[in-house]
Short mmCIF file of C-alpha atoms in Angstrom, two decimals:
data_model
loop_
_atom_site.label_atom_id
_atom_site.label_comp_id
_atom_site.label_asym_id
_atom_site.label_seq_id
_atom_site.Cartn_x
_atom_site.Cartn_y
_atom_site.Cartn_z
CA UNK A 14 36.79 -3.43 24.04
CA UNK A 15 35.89 -6.42 22.04
CA UNK A 16 32.15 -6.10 22.67
CA UNK A 17 32.17 -2.50 21.70
CA UNK A 18 33.92 -3.51 18.57
CA UNK A 19 31.44 -6.03 17.92
CA UNK A 20 28.70 -3.60 19.01
CA UNK A 21 29.93 -0.77 16.52
CA UNK A 22 30.42 -3.82 13.44
CA UNK A 23 27.00 -4.63 14.28
CA UNK A 24 25.56 -1.31 14.03
CA UNK A 25 27.52 -0.69 10.80
CA UNK A 26 25.78 -3.48 9.18
CA UNK A 27 22.26 -2.61 9.91
CA UNK A 28 23.13 1.01 8.72
CA UNK A 29 24.52 -0.04 5.54
CA UNK A 30 21.60 -2.88 5.36
CA UNK A 31 18.70 -0.19 5.93
CA UNK A 32 20.22 2.47 3.62
CA UNK A 33 20.52 0.01 0.99
CA UNK A 34 17.34 -1.39 1.20
CA UNK A 35 15.78 2.18 1.38
CA UNK A 36 17.30 3.26 -1.30
CA UNK A 37 17.14 0.43 -3.69
CA UNK A 38 14.45 1.85 -5.97
CA UNK A 39 16.21 4.94 -5.83
CA UNK A 40 19.23 4.43 -7.25
CA UNK A 41 18.27 2.27 -9.90
CA UNK A 42 16.44 4.76 -11.28
CA UNK A 43 18.65 7.64 -11.68
CA UNK A 44 17.65 10.99 -9.63
CA UNK A 45 17.65 12.82 -12.72
CA UNK A 46 14.87 11.19 -14.26
CA UNK A 47 12.64 11.80 -11.18
CA UNK A 48 10.44 13.93 -10.98
CA UNK A 49 8.50 15.38 -7.62
CA UNK A 50 4.98 15.75 -6.72
CA UNK A 51 5.41 19.46 -5.86
CA UNK A 52 6.87 19.54 -9.52
CA UNK A 53 4.35 17.73 -11.56
CA UNK A 54 1.12 19.16 -9.48
CA UNK A 55 2.84 22.82 -10.61
CA UNK A 56 2.93 21.08 -14.48
CA UNK A 57 -0.77 19.57 -14.10
CA UNK A 58 -2.13 22.81 -12.73
CA UNK A 59 -0.14 25.41 -15.55
CA UNK A 60 -2.49 24.74 -17.99
CA UNK A 61 0.34 24.10 -20.77
CA UNK A 62 0.54 20.78 -22.18
CA UNK A 63 1.24 17.79 -20.08
CA UNK A 64 3.29 14.99 -20.39
CA UNK A 65 1.23 12.07 -21.04
CA UNK A 66 1.06 10.97 -17.52
CA UNK A 67 0.62 6.69 -16.99
CA UNK A 68 -0.39 5.10 -13.93
CA UNK A 69 1.34 1.36 -13.64
CA UNK A 70 -0.12 0.12 -10.23
CA UNK A 71 -3.62 -0.68 -9.09
CA UNK A 72 -6.49 -0.15 -10.90
CA UNK A 73 -8.72 0.20 -7.56
CA UNK A 74 -6.33 2.98 -6.28
CA UNK A 75 -6.58 4.56 -9.56
CA UNK A 76 -10.61 4.44 -9.12
CA UNK A 77 -10.30 6.04 -5.70
CA UNK A 78 -7.98 8.57 -6.85
CA UNK A 79 -5.67 9.40 -9.47
CA UNK A 80 -3.62 12.79 -11.13
CA UNK A 81 -6.50 14.31 -13.55
CA UNK A 82 -5.68 13.71 -17.40
CA UNK A 83 -3.67 10.53 -16.24
CA UNK A 84 -4.87 7.19 -17.73
CA UNK A 85 -4.55 3.45 -15.71
CA UNK A 86 -2.43 0.97 -18.16
CA UNK A 87 -1.84 -1.90 -15.73
CA UNK A 88 0.53 -2.95 -12.94
CA UNK A 89 4.20 -2.63 -14.30
CA UNK A 90 4.92 -5.93 -12.18
CA UNK A 91 3.16 -8.28 -14.58
CA UNK A 92 3.62 -8.87 -18.20
CA UNK A 93 0.09 -8.40 -18.87
CA UNK A 94 0.27 -4.93 -17.36
CA UNK A 95 3.56 -4.37 -19.37
CA UNK A 96 1.58 -5.59 -22.56
CA UNK A 97 -0.85 -3.22 -22.13
CA UNK A 98 1.74 -0.38 -21.82
CA UNK A 99 3.88 -1.02 -24.79
CA UNK A 100 0.56 -0.97 -26.61
CA UNK A 101 -0.56 2.53 -25.34
CA UNK A 102 2.42 3.94 -26.21
CA UNK A 103 4.02 2.03 -29.47
CA UNK A 104 2.52 4.65 -31.79
CA UNK A 105 3.99 7.86 -30.21
CA UNK A 106 7.41 9.58 -31.18
CA UNK A 107 10.25 8.50 -29.08
CA UNK A 108 10.74 11.57 -27.47
CA UNK A 109 7.44 12.21 -26.05
CA UNK A 110 7.41 13.54 -22.90
CA UNK A 111 5.81 10.50 -20.25
CA UNK A 112 5.45 10.55 -16.53
CA UNK A 113 5.05 7.01 -14.97
CA UNK A 114 3.41 6.68 -11.67
CA UNK A 115 1.88 4.21 -9.02
CA UNK A 116 1.90 5.21 -5.44
CA UNK A 117 0.96 1.90 -4.00
CA UNK A 118 3.48 1.59 -1.59
CA UNK A 119 6.32 3.02 0.08
CA UNK A 120 9.07 3.77 -2.99
CA UNK A 121 11.58 1.16 -1.87
CA UNK A 122 8.81 -1.57 -2.07
CA UNK A 123 6.82 -0.53 -5.39
CA UNK A 124 6.88 -3.64 -7.35
CA UNK A 125 5.60 -1.51 -10.34
CA UNK A 126 7.65 1.64 -11.59
CA UNK A 127 10.72 0.05 -12.03
CA UNK A 128 9.74 -2.60 -14.58
CA UNK A 129 7.67 0.07 -16.54
CA UNK A 130 10.20 2.63 -16.65
CA UNK A 131 12.76 -0.29 -18.30
CA UNK A 132 10.00 -1.20 -20.53
CA UNK A 133 9.80 2.23 -22.07
CA UNK A 134 13.54 2.46 -21.83
CA UNK A 135 14.05 -0.38 -24.12
CA UNK A 136 11.24 0.65 -26.48
CA UNK A 137 13.85 3.88 -26.94
CA UNK A 138 11.58 6.10 -24.82
CA UNK A 139 14.26 9.20 -24.10
CA UNK A 140 12.17 11.56 -22.13
CA UNK A 141 10.37 9.44 -19.37
CA UNK A 142 10.39 10.91 -15.88
CA UNK A 143 8.88 8.57 -13.04
CA UNK A 144 7.28 10.10 -10.06
CA UNK A 145 8.78 9.77 -6.96
CA UNK A 146 6.59 9.04 -4.16
CA UNK A 147 8.30 8.37 -0.71
CA UNK A 148 5.12 6.71 0.89
CA UNK A 149 1.93 6.59 -0.97
CA UNK A 150 0.02 8.24 -3.47
CA UNK A 151 -2.27 9.16 -0.14
CA UNK A 152 0.37 10.57 1.82
CA UNK A 153 2.17 12.09 -1.04
CA UNK A 154 -0.25 13.62 -3.40
CA UNK A 155 -3.98 13.64 -2.17
CA UNK A 156 -3.07 14.64 1.50
CA UNK A 157 -0.83 17.55 0.06
CA UNK A 158 -3.84 19.21 -1.68
CA UNK A 159 -2.55 18.35 -5.47
CA UNK A 160 -5.33 17.74 -7.97
CA UNK A 161 -7.09 14.74 -7.78
CA UNK A 162 -9.76 12.80 -10.01
CA UNK A 163 -11.88 9.61 -9.23
CA UNK A 164 -13.38 7.47 -11.39
CA UNK A 165 -12.46 6.03 -14.72
CA UNK B 10 -14.13 12.39 10.47
CA UNK B 11 -13.15 11.60 14.20
CA UNK B 12 -9.37 11.34 13.15
CA UNK B 13 -6.95 11.65 16.29
CA UNK B 14 -3.30 11.84 16.85
CA UNK B 15 -1.25 10.88 14.08
CA UNK B 16 2.50 9.45 14.89
CA UNK B 17 5.04 8.12 12.75
CA UNK B 18 6.65 4.89 14.64
CA UNK B 19 10.23 4.22 14.36
CA UNK B 20 12.10 4.50 10.71
CA UNK B 21 10.30 5.40 7.59
CA UNK B 22 10.67 2.80 4.95
CA UNK B 23 11.11 -0.28 6.77
CA UNK B 24 8.88 -3.18 8.43
CA UNK B 25 8.38 -1.12 11.56
CA UNK B 26 7.32 1.98 9.38
CA UNK B 27 3.59 2.72 10.04
CA UNK B 28 1.51 5.95 10.79
CA UNK B 29 -1.15 5.50 13.34
CA UNK B 30 -4.25 7.28 13.94
CA UNK B 31 -6.68 6.90 16.63
CA UNK B 32 -9.84 7.02 15.64
CA UNK B 33 -13.30 6.49 17.48
CA UNK B 34 -16.09 6.63 14.54
CA UNK B 35 -17.78 3.88 13.54
CA UNK B 36 -16.36 1.44 11.06
CA UNK B 37 -18.18 1.41 7.70
CA UNK B 38 -20.28 -1.70 7.32
CA UNK B 39 -19.87 -3.46 3.88
CA UNK B 40 -20.94 -6.89 2.37
CA UNK B 41 -18.10 -8.06 0.24
CA UNK B 42 -17.68 -11.56 -1.75
CA UNK B 43 -15.41 -13.78 -0.01
CA UNK B 44 -12.61 -15.35 -2.37
CA UNK B 45 -13.65 -18.61 -1.82
CA UNK B 46 -17.46 -18.03 -2.74
CA UNK B 47 -20.38 -16.52 -0.07
CA UNK B 48 -20.59 -13.09 1.32
CA UNK B 49 -19.06 -11.69 3.96
CA UNK B 50 -20.81 -8.91 6.12
CA UNK B 51 -18.54 -6.63 8.37
CA UNK B 52 -21.15 -6.24 11.09
CA UNK B 53 -21.75 -9.75 11.82
CA UNK B 54 -18.53 -9.95 13.52
CA UNK B 55 -20.21 -7.00 16.37
CA UNK B 56 -18.91 -8.37 19.49
CA UNK B 57 -15.71 -9.47 18.33
CA UNK B 58 -12.29 -7.70 18.01
CA UNK B 59 -11.70 -7.09 14.48
CA UNK B 60 -8.38 -6.55 12.29
CA UNK B 61 -9.64 -4.99 8.93
CA UNK B 62 -6.38 -5.47 6.89
CA UNK B 63 -6.44 -3.69 3.63
CA UNK B 64 -3.79 -5.52 1.16
CA UNK B 65 -2.79 -6.84 -2.22
CA UNK B 66 -0.56 -9.90 -3.09
CA UNK B 67 1.63 -7.83 -5.03
CA UNK B 68 2.30 -5.42 -1.88
CA UNK B 69 5.85 -6.37 -0.87
CA UNK B 70 4.77 -4.77 3.02
CA UNK B 71 1.44 -6.75 2.91
CA UNK B 72 3.11 -10.20 2.31
CA UNK B 73 5.86 -9.61 5.02
CA UNK B 74 2.84 -8.73 7.23
CA UNK B 75 0.23 -11.92 6.42
CA UNK B 76 2.18 -14.77 8.42
CA UNK B 77 2.23 -12.74 11.50
CA UNK B 78 -1.56 -12.03 11.16
CA UNK B 79 -1.68 -16.04 10.79
CA UNK B 80 -0.03 -16.13 14.06
CA UNK B 81 -2.17 -13.07 15.84
CA UNK B 82 -5.34 -15.16 14.54
CA UNK B 83 -4.32 -18.25 15.82
CA UNK B 84 -3.12 -16.65 19.27
CA UNK B 85 -6.58 -14.61 20.21
CA UNK B 86 -9.19 -16.20 17.80
CA UNK B 87 -10.23 -17.83 20.85
CA UNK B 88 -10.32 -14.49 22.99
CA UNK B 89 -12.47 -12.90 19.99
CA UNK B 90 -10.09 -11.49 17.53
CA UNK B 91 -11.12 -11.94 13.92
CA UNK B 92 -8.97 -11.01 11.11
CA UNK B 93 -10.37 -10.03 7.76
CA UNK B 94 -8.59 -9.68 4.61
CA UNK B 95 -9.42 -7.11 2.09
CA UNK B 96 -7.61 -7.52 -1.15
CA UNK B 97 -7.21 -5.00 -3.48
CA UNK B 98 -6.07 -6.74 -6.20
CA UNK B 99 -8.20 -6.36 -9.67
CA UNK B 100 -8.97 -10.35 -10.06
CA UNK B 101 -9.38 -12.98 -7.27
CA UNK B 102 -7.22 -15.74 -9.05
CA UNK B 103 -3.65 -14.79 -7.36
CA UNK B 104 -5.47 -14.23 -4.09
CA UNK B 105 -6.67 -17.97 -4.40
CA UNK B 106 -3.24 -18.96 -4.83
CA UNK B 107 -1.46 -16.48 -1.89
CA UNK B 108 -4.38 -17.54 0.40
CA UNK B 109 -3.05 -21.83 0.04
CA UNK B 110 0.70 -20.34 -0.15
CA UNK B 111 0.43 -18.81 2.92
CA UNK B 112 -1.84 -21.02 4.90
CA UNK B 113 -4.42 -17.92 5.71
CA UNK B 114 -6.57 -18.82 8.31
CA UNK B 115 -8.99 -15.97 8.37
CA UNK B 116 -11.60 -14.97 5.67
CA UNK B 117 -10.47 -12.59 2.93
CA UNK B 118 -12.86 -10.59 0.61
CA UNK B 119 -12.41 -8.92 -2.52
CA UNK B 120 -12.37 -4.99 -2.34
CA UNK B 121 -14.07 -2.49 -4.16
CA UNK B 122 -13.00 1.42 -4.39
CA UNK B 123 -16.41 2.25 -2.74
CA UNK B 124 -15.20 0.32 0.44
CA UNK B 125 -11.85 2.02 0.19
CA UNK B 126 -13.77 5.28 -0.06
CA UNK B 127 -15.88 4.75 3.12
CA UNK B 128 -12.53 3.94 5.33
CA UNK B 129 -11.31 7.27 4.01
CA UNK B 130 -9.31 6.08 0.91
CA UNK B 131 -7.13 3.22 0.61
CA UNK B 132 -4.48 4.83 -1.28
CA UNK B 133 -1.65 3.02 -0.33
CA UNK B 134 -1.35 -0.48 1.11
CA UNK B 135 -1.39 -2.06 3.57
CA UNK B 136 -3.66 -0.27 6.16
CA UNK B 137 -4.93 -1.83 8.71
CA UNK B 138 -7.95 -0.97 11.12
CA UNK B 139 -8.27 -1.92 14.52
CA UNK B 140 -11.87 -2.05 15.35
CA UNK B 141 -13.57 -2.74 19.06
CA UNK B 142 -16.08 -4.80 19.85
CA UNK B 143 -18.74 -2.19 19.35
CA UNK B 144 -17.82 -1.54 15.87
CA UNK B 145 -15.72 1.35 16.45
CA UNK B 146 -12.37 2.26 14.74
CA UNK B 147 -9.84 2.23 17.40
CA UNK B 148 -6.79 2.48 15.26
CA UNK B 149 -5.49 3.02 11.73
CA UNK B 150 -2.10 1.61 10.67
CA UNK B 151 -0.75 3.17 7.27
CA UNK B 152 2.27 1.12 5.96
CA UNK B 153 4.15 -1.92 7.24
CA UNK B 154 3.53 -2.40 11.09
CA UNK B 155 5.34 -4.32 13.31
CA UNK B 156 3.49 -7.39 14.73
CA UNK B 157 4.61 -6.08 18.26
CA UNK B 158 2.14 -2.97 17.84
CA UNK B 159 -0.60 -5.25 16.51
CA UNK B 160 -0.13 -7.52 19.34
CA UNK B 161 -0.73 -4.64 22.24
CA UNK B 162 -3.65 -2.63 20.64
CA UNK B 163 -5.17 -6.49 20.46
CA UNK B 164 -4.39 -7.18 23.57
CA UNK B 165 -5.86 -3.91 24.55
CA UNK B 166 -9.24 -4.35 22.83
CA UNK B 167 -9.78 -7.57 23.52
CA UNK B 168 -9.74 -6.71 27.66
CA UNK B 169 -12.76 -4.61 27.14
CA UNK B 170 -16.07 -5.97 27.22
#
């Protein structure tokens, strides 16, 4: 009986740990401020005015594949990347619709989007969305057949 | 492209999360600069089993995998395993620091978008390819992969002559 209790406790702890880890980044960016690949792809294909889309991850990944019309501004994980981001948006109205994305790694491991989102928030931007990429840009965007561009 | 069966391993978003594809196409050859000077040509390792790891210093799952690769190189290097790291960092400086910190015992080159494209696009990290002694891709592991999975594949490949 005692062994069963211990096992149950261990199991519950493991579940809590995995859940906490997997949704760490999800919970730190409000779900209402996320945009799905499907919704953004529709927006890109609509022909209407598009948001300013900024890739805040790896340049090497951007060169291989990125969302058409998006710009590379540097990794949000380091200060140099954040400075480039601030410089890119400093002259924009604070209600400008901006979409940040990365896709370097699974969502809960991405080191880039949260700091970039925080930086825009600190500058007073009120209409920022973050592209929710569960696994990586290849799996959740390119392999889905959504519009993709290569190069600079 | 000779892509075979894909399968998810265990739970998504954890260290054991990986997508594996069995492939049997020739591994695209490349010559890339080593982080400590000189060049590395992949085909110079023909006859060895090669674990080609696309990674970056800022990639958390990649960082987690590195100590396991160091162990695997130590364990199987004498039997014909050669791990090669392809860094997708934008500059070599953080890679050199990382190399020292993690006591890496295998060569690391600076990757390019062209080489990533030749391997079907490295559009997420880490991605590791296991290459047999004949220079053919045996498996592609997308995402963090358990060391035991690599160990099994490596021992299988090392047995083939």
